[in-house]
XYZ file of N, CA and C in Angstrom:
477
model
N 86.311 91.442 82.069
C 87.484 92.334 81.764
C 87.144 93.731 81.918
N 85.929 94.183 81.654
C 85.523 95.614 81.791
C 85.614 96.074 83.160
N 85.274 95.299 84.162
C 85.411 95.645 85.626
C 86.835 95.744 86.045
N 87.596 94.833 85.533
C 89.143 94.976 85.814
C 89.625 96.285 85.227
N 89.212 96.608 83.962
C 89.716 97.859 83.473
C 89.332 99.107 84.305
N 88.178 99.077 84.898
C 87.612 100.250 85.658
C 88.544 100.258 86.924
N 88.853 99.261 87.551
C 89.600 99.189 88.698
C 91.028 99.704 88.420
N 91.604 99.107 87.340
C 92.968 99.399 87.062
C 93.149 100.974 86.641
N 92.132 101.544 85.960
C 92.129 102.975 85.700
C 92.066 103.808 86.896
N 91.170 103.364 87.776
C 90.985 104.134 89.081
C 92.325 103.986 89.932
N 92.866 102.869 89.925
C 94.032 102.681 90.763
C 95.212 103.451 90.190
N 95.345 103.418 88.954
C 96.394 104.383 88.344
C 96.226 105.683 88.585
N 94.995 106.225 88.507
C 94.618 107.663 88.773
C 94.899 108.085 90.281
N 94.586 107.152 91.121
C 94.704 107.395 92.593
C 96.109 107.426 92.922
N 96.924 106.605 92.334
C 98.438 106.554 92.552
C 99.092 107.917 92.057
N 98.613 108.344 90.823
C 99.087 109.579 90.264
C 98.780 110.761 91.215
N 97.548 110.754 91.705
C 97.115 111.945 92.549
C 97.909 111.934 93.760
N 98.060 110.739 94.282
C 98.861 110.637 95.588
C 100.258 111.197 95.383
N 100.978 110.775 94.291
C 102.235 111.267 93.952
C 102.242 112.897 93.834
N 101.269 113.366 93.248
C 101.288 114.792 93.107
C 101.105 115.482 94.608
N 100.253 114.953 95.408
C 100.145 115.570 96.720
C 101.422 115.431 97.581
N 102.037 114.181 97.450
C 103.294 114.037 98.153
C 104.431 114.973 97.600
N 104.366 115.074 96.288
C 105.384 115.998 95.680
C 105.137 117.471 96.067
N 103.922 117.873 96.135
C 103.542 119.200 96.637
C 104.041 119.388 98.059
N 103.842 118.471 98.966
C 104.260 118.510 100.425
C 105.805 118.545 100.369
N 106.411 117.848 99.497
C 107.990 117.816 99.626
C 108.455 119.261 99.140
N 107.779 119.776 98.069
C 108.271 121.095 97.600
C 107.986 122.232 98.539
N 106.919 122.083 99.348
C 106.463 123.189 100.276
C 107.417 123.055 101.590
N 108.156 122.072 101.768
C 108.920 121.992 103.054
C 110.326 121.447 102.872
N 111.058 122.421 102.049
C 112.445 122.051 101.726
C 113.401 122.036 102.894
N 113.081 122.715 103.895
C 114.047 122.766 105.033
C 113.816 121.753 106.041
N 112.756 120.920 105.950
C 112.506 119.905 107.022
C 112.856 118.569 106.254
N 113.937 118.034 106.507
C 114.365 116.759 105.821
C 113.305 115.611 105.907
N 112.927 115.400 107.104
C 111.982 114.327 107.307
C 110.738 114.440 106.416
N 110.324 115.592 106.275
C 109.082 115.749 105.459
C 109.474 115.817 103.900
N 110.408 116.669 103.656
C 110.914 116.886 102.254
C 111.333 115.619 101.545
N 112.358 114.921 102.081
C 112.932 113.796 101.376
C 111.956 112.668 101.511
N 111.333 112.316 102.589
C 110.464 111.181 102.702
C 109.374 111.345 101.742
N 108.640 112.539 101.782
C 107.560 112.753 100.833
C 107.916 112.498 99.438
N 109.109 113.003 98.975
C 109.543 112.803 97.679
C 109.821 111.395 97.345
N 110.371 110.672 98.373
C 110.616 109.162 98.069
C 109.275 108.447 97.971
N 108.344 108.726 98.754
C 107.030 108.125 98.728
C 106.193 108.473 97.495
N 106.344 109.718 97.025
C 105.821 110.050 95.784
C 106.451 109.255 94.668
N 107.660 108.975 94.635
C 108.350 108.081 93.667
C 107.742 106.610 93.723
N 107.437 106.265 94.856
C 106.767 104.903 95.075
C 105.433 104.962 94.213
N 104.609 105.943 94.482
C 103.359 106.052 93.802
C 103.469 106.190 92.386
N 104.354 106.894 91.817
C 104.639 107.033 90.396
C 105.081 105.659 89.953
N 105.892 104.879 90.553
C 106.211 103.620 90.155
C 105.048 102.601 90.208
N 104.086 102.770 91.208
C 102.926 101.998 91.208
C 101.990 102.233 90.081
N 101.840 103.578 89.740
C 100.962 103.993 88.622
C 101.650 103.349 87.274
N 102.772 103.445 87.119
C 103.443 102.883 85.820
C 103.311 101.441 85.986
N 103.444 100.693 86.998
C 103.237 99.283 87.032
C 101.722 98.886 86.776
N 100.825 99.640 87.309
C 99.418 99.333 86.986
C 99.111 99.584 85.452
N 99.682 100.560 84.964
C 99.533 100.795 83.461
C 100.127 99.593 82.693
N 101.184 99.102 83.054
C 101.834 97.968 82.384
C 100.890 96.791 82.587
N 100.390 96.546 83.767
C 99.449 95.423 83.929
C 98.259 95.538 83.159
N 97.696 96.744 83.037
C 96.492 97.050 82.252
C 96.772 96.733 80.736
N 97.831 97.208 80.310
C 98.221 96.970 78.743
C 98.375 95.608 78.509
N 99.114 94.805 79.406
C 99.239 93.273 79.310
C 97.894 92.607 79.342
N 96.950 93.141 79.984
C 95.601 92.478 80.063
C 94.601 92.979 78.995
N 95.013 93.904 78.133
C 94.272 94.333 77.044
C 93.278 95.500 77.498
N 93.575 96.106 78.560
C 92.702 97.245 79.070
C 93.137 98.471 78.526
N 92.131 99.129 77.776
C 92.410 100.274 77.095
C 92.649 101.452 78.117
N 93.469 102.403 77.622
C 93.801 103.496 78.517
C 92.627 104.530 78.484
N 92.359 105.131 79.621
C 91.349 106.122 79.674
C 91.977 107.437 79.213
N 91.119 108.262 78.646
C 91.566 109.579 78.176
C 92.309 110.335 79.206
N 93.114 111.212 79.049
C 93.878 111.833 80.043
C 93.069 112.557 80.985
N 93.408 112.503 82.256
C 92.590 113.168 83.264
C 93.358 114.252 83.937
N 92.685 115.226 84.475
C 93.309 116.351 85.060
C 93.539 116.052 86.558
N 94.818 115.718 86.809
C 95.254 115.294 88.064
C 95.435 116.446 89.005
N 95.873 117.607 88.396
C 96.050 118.876 89.165
C 94.707 119.409 89.889
N 93.610 119.226 89.221
C 92.387 119.745 89.765
C 91.990 119.084 91.083
N 92.498 117.862 91.250
C 92.028 117.097 92.475
C 92.982 117.257 93.663
N 94.041 117.841 93.436
C 95.062 118.024 94.562
C 94.758 119.273 95.364
N 94.673 119.163 96.661
C 94.420 120.121 97.611
C 94.343 119.556 99.044
N 94.151 120.576 99.958
C 93.995 120.006 101.365
C 92.891 119.056 101.534
N 93.015 118.350 102.526
C 92.034 117.320 102.901
C 90.688 117.942 103.239
N 89.644 117.191 103.104
C 88.298 117.633 103.365
C 88.026 117.688 104.893
N 89.041 117.261 105.675
C 88.857 117.161 107.031
C 88.661 118.693 107.565
N 89.275 119.610 106.794
C 89.197 120.960 107.089
C 88.426 121.727 105.921
N 87.273 122.304 106.414
C 86.477 123.029 105.494
C 86.891 124.296 105.080
N 87.822 124.949 105.974
C 88.374 126.196 105.830
C 89.339 126.188 104.571
N 89.190 127.214 103.637
C 90.049 127.197 102.566
C 91.563 127.082 102.881
N 92.360 126.567 102.095
C 93.878 126.421 102.424
C 94.462 127.793 102.732
N 94.058 128.885 101.991
C 94.840 130.080 102.107
C 94.504 130.778 103.575
N 93.466 130.280 104.123
C 93.095 130.815 105.476
C 93.679 130.027 106.622
N 94.219 128.863 106.329
C 94.799 128.053 107.431
C 96.229 128.454 107.702
N 96.689 128.552 109.009
C 98.028 128.767 109.215
C 98.945 127.724 108.776
N 100.197 127.980 108.454
C 101.100 126.985 107.750
C 101.139 125.733 108.592
N 101.251 125.747 109.921
C 101.404 124.574 110.664
C 100.159 123.725 110.553
N 98.915 124.268 110.472
C 97.656 123.457 110.414
C 97.509 123.079 108.982
N 97.995 123.899 108.009
C 97.868 123.488 106.573
C 98.616 122.121 106.340
N 99.804 121.988 106.957
C 100.645 120.706 106.765
C 99.793 119.610 107.307
N 99.134 119.799 108.427
C 98.346 118.770 109.115
C 97.269 118.393 108.171
N 96.521 119.335 107.621
C 95.501 119.158 106.611
C 95.937 118.367 105.413
N 97.078 118.734 104.883
C 97.655 118.007 103.647
C 98.003 116.579 104.047
N 98.494 116.321 105.216
C 98.879 115.091 105.620
C 97.694 114.120 105.865
N 96.568 114.843 106.353
C 95.221 114.178 106.548
C 94.713 113.691 105.161
N 94.786 114.607 104.074
C 94.520 114.224 102.749
C 95.325 113.028 102.190
N 96.538 113.059 102.515
C 97.363 111.886 102.182
C 96.796 110.577 102.816
N 96.458 110.698 104.096
C 95.935 109.454 104.857
C 94.654 109.076 104.151
N 93.802 109.999 103.840
C 92.425 109.739 103.196
C 92.694 109.017 101.844
N 93.491 109.580 101.041
C 93.851 109.019 99.648
C 94.429 107.675 99.783
N 95.403 107.359 100.708
C 95.999 106.101 100.826
C 95.037 105.153 101.382
N 94.185 105.476 102.254
C 93.186 104.609 102.699
C 92.307 104.110 101.561
N 91.933 104.982 100.702
C 91.163 104.581 99.440
C 91.943 103.669 98.545
N 93.289 103.977 98.433
C 94.190 103.263 97.528
C 94.276 101.867 98.129
N 94.520 101.751 99.438
C 94.668 100.427 100.069
C 93.454 99.538 99.769
N 92.260 100.103 99.752
C 91.103 99.291 99.492
C 91.093 98.897 97.993
N 91.564 99.860 97.090
C 91.565 99.327 95.740
C 92.672 98.303 95.563
N 93.775 98.382 96.157
C 94.770 97.230 96.082
C 94.192 96.061 96.705
N 93.400 96.110 97.829
C 92.831 94.891 98.282
C 91.954 94.159 97.292
N 91.026 95.064 96.651
C 90.151 94.476 95.658
C 90.877 93.761 94.541
N 91.813 94.503 94.086
C 92.647 93.807 92.885
C 93.244 92.647 93.374
N 93.756 92.638 94.659
C 94.328 91.323 95.300
C 93.331 90.295 95.324
N 92.082 90.594 95.692
C 91.029 89.480 95.764
C 90.801 88.880 94.387
N 90.760 89.829 93.382
C 90.552 89.388 91.988
C 91.740 88.523 91.403
N 92.857 88.943 91.821
C 94.071 88.137 91.473
C 94.037 86.785 92.036
N 93.649 86.713 93.284
C 93.561 85.335 93.937
C 92.495 84.584 93.378
N 91.433 85.094 93.057
C 90.183 84.426 92.430
C 90.652 83.859 91.097
N 91.462 84.469 90.358
C 91.823 84.039 88.994
C 93.257 83.483 88.952
N 93.870 83.203 90.113
C 95.123 82.680 90.101
C 96.161 83.407 89.248
N 95.990 84.817 89.320
C 97.012 85.600 88.642
C 98.203 85.954 89.399
N 99.222 85.076 89.274
C 100.403 85.411 90.109
C 101.155 86.753 89.873
N 101.186 87.135 88.636
C 101.807 88.378 88.411
C 101.070 89.621 89.062
N 99.776 89.567 88.934
C 98.973 90.549 89.583
C 99.109 90.571 91.072
N 99.178 89.304 91.632
C 99.238 89.044 93.112
C 100.526 89.570 93.615
N 101.627 89.462 92.874
C 102.980 89.917 93.303
C 102.918 91.473 93.317
N 102.383 92.076 92.237
C 102.306 93.520 92.236
C 101.505 94.019 93.446
N 100.277 93.347 93.697
C 99.519 93.840 94.821
C 100.297 93.734 96.028
N 100.953 92.627 96.366
C 101.778 92.506 97.526
C 102.735 93.557 97.804
N 103.545 93.892 96.763
C 104.522 94.926 96.735
C 103.879 96.344 97.053
N 102.901 96.657 96.211
C 102.329 97.936 96.233
C 101.424 98.188 97.492
N 100.693 97.215 97.839
C 99.901 97.272 99.087
C 100.799 97.564 100.289
N 101.917 96.792 100.413
C 102.784 97.010 101.515
C 103.280 98.389 101.544
N 103.731 98.991 100.333
C 104.210 100.302 100.376
C 103.152 101.326 100.657
N 101.953 101.099 100.192
C 100.829 102.029 100.484
C 100.607 102.052 102.018
N 100.619 100.968 102.636
C 100.468 100.844 104.058
C 101.498 101.678 104.906
N 102.687 101.600 104.279
C 103.884 102.348 104.878
C 103.719 103.879 104.629
N 103.123 104.347 103.428
C 102.811 105.704 103.210
C 101.769 106.109 104.225
N 100.755 105.385 104.419
C 99.707 105.781 105.321
C 100.332 105.998 106.856
N 101.146 105.094 107.231
C 101.753 105.045 108.575
C 102.639 106.361 108.592
N 103.334 106.746 107.591
C 104.254 107.788 107.609
C 103.459 109.112 107.878
N 102.348 109.266 107.086
C 101.455 110.483 107.141
C 100.708 110.570 108.481
N 100.276 109.382 108.985
C 99.457 109.352 110.172
C 100.392 109.641 111.376
N 101.627 109.117 111.385
C 102.611 109.462 112.481
C 102.893 110.966 112.503
N 103.061 111.522 111.298
C 103.324 112.980 111.221
C 102.126 113.804 111.710
N 100.877 113.448 111.407
C 99.798 114.088 111.929
C 99.698 113.935 113.461
N 99.988 112.804 113.979
C 100.028 112.714 115.442
C 101.166 113.590 116.047
N 102.211 113.655 115.421
C 103.306 114.400 115.954
C 103.156 115.975 115.771
N 102.507 116.397 114.662
C 102.372 117.781 114.354
C 101.138 118.509 114.968
N 100.109 117.665 115.156
C 98.772 118.081 115.547
C 98.897 119.036 116.920
N 99.538 118.481 117.928
C 99.630 119.220 119.225
C 100.267 120.574 118.962
N 101.419 120.524 118.290
C 102.141 121.762 118.010
C 101.324 122.760 117.255
N 100.619 122.302 116.130
C 99.795 123.091 115.264
C 98.604 123.774 116.087
N 97.921 122.975 116.946
C 96.890 123.464 117.708
C 97.169 124.363 118.797
N 98.442 124.239 119.308
C 98.856 125.110 120.436
C 99.536 126.368 119.956
N 99.997 126.442 118.774
C 100.478 127.653 118.146
C 99.588 128.755 117.957
N 100.035 129.909 118.190
C 99.231 131.100 117.771
C 98.299 131.301 118.893
């Protein structure tokens, strides 16, 4: 049960951080509907995932971790070593989207691990949650990756 608690706390934290990153992107791009509205919708998915993970944890008797500072971890991807304030806006968005891809890739693995545990213990409630959230996490990744592919040529040729 201790190991399950560790995974559930990490998964909840990762989903909350992803939601903050996506909300930040949505806030920073109010005039681009594809980015603004989709990032906000995908952030809501992650908020829902975090809430569902918390409910699952409570139902399994997993104690909540002390509050963590989610704001401290939000920032541009490590793909770019240059500080965010020094990046042009077009490249900053690419860096932020790369960060989303990296976070979702980690989340996907966390969901996969939880899914394996659910299968091993025949936990149908947990399996159903994994199926739903993993599918949405994969869609979040594809959205960010496709935007990186689309925006990268423009960002690199600008200026």
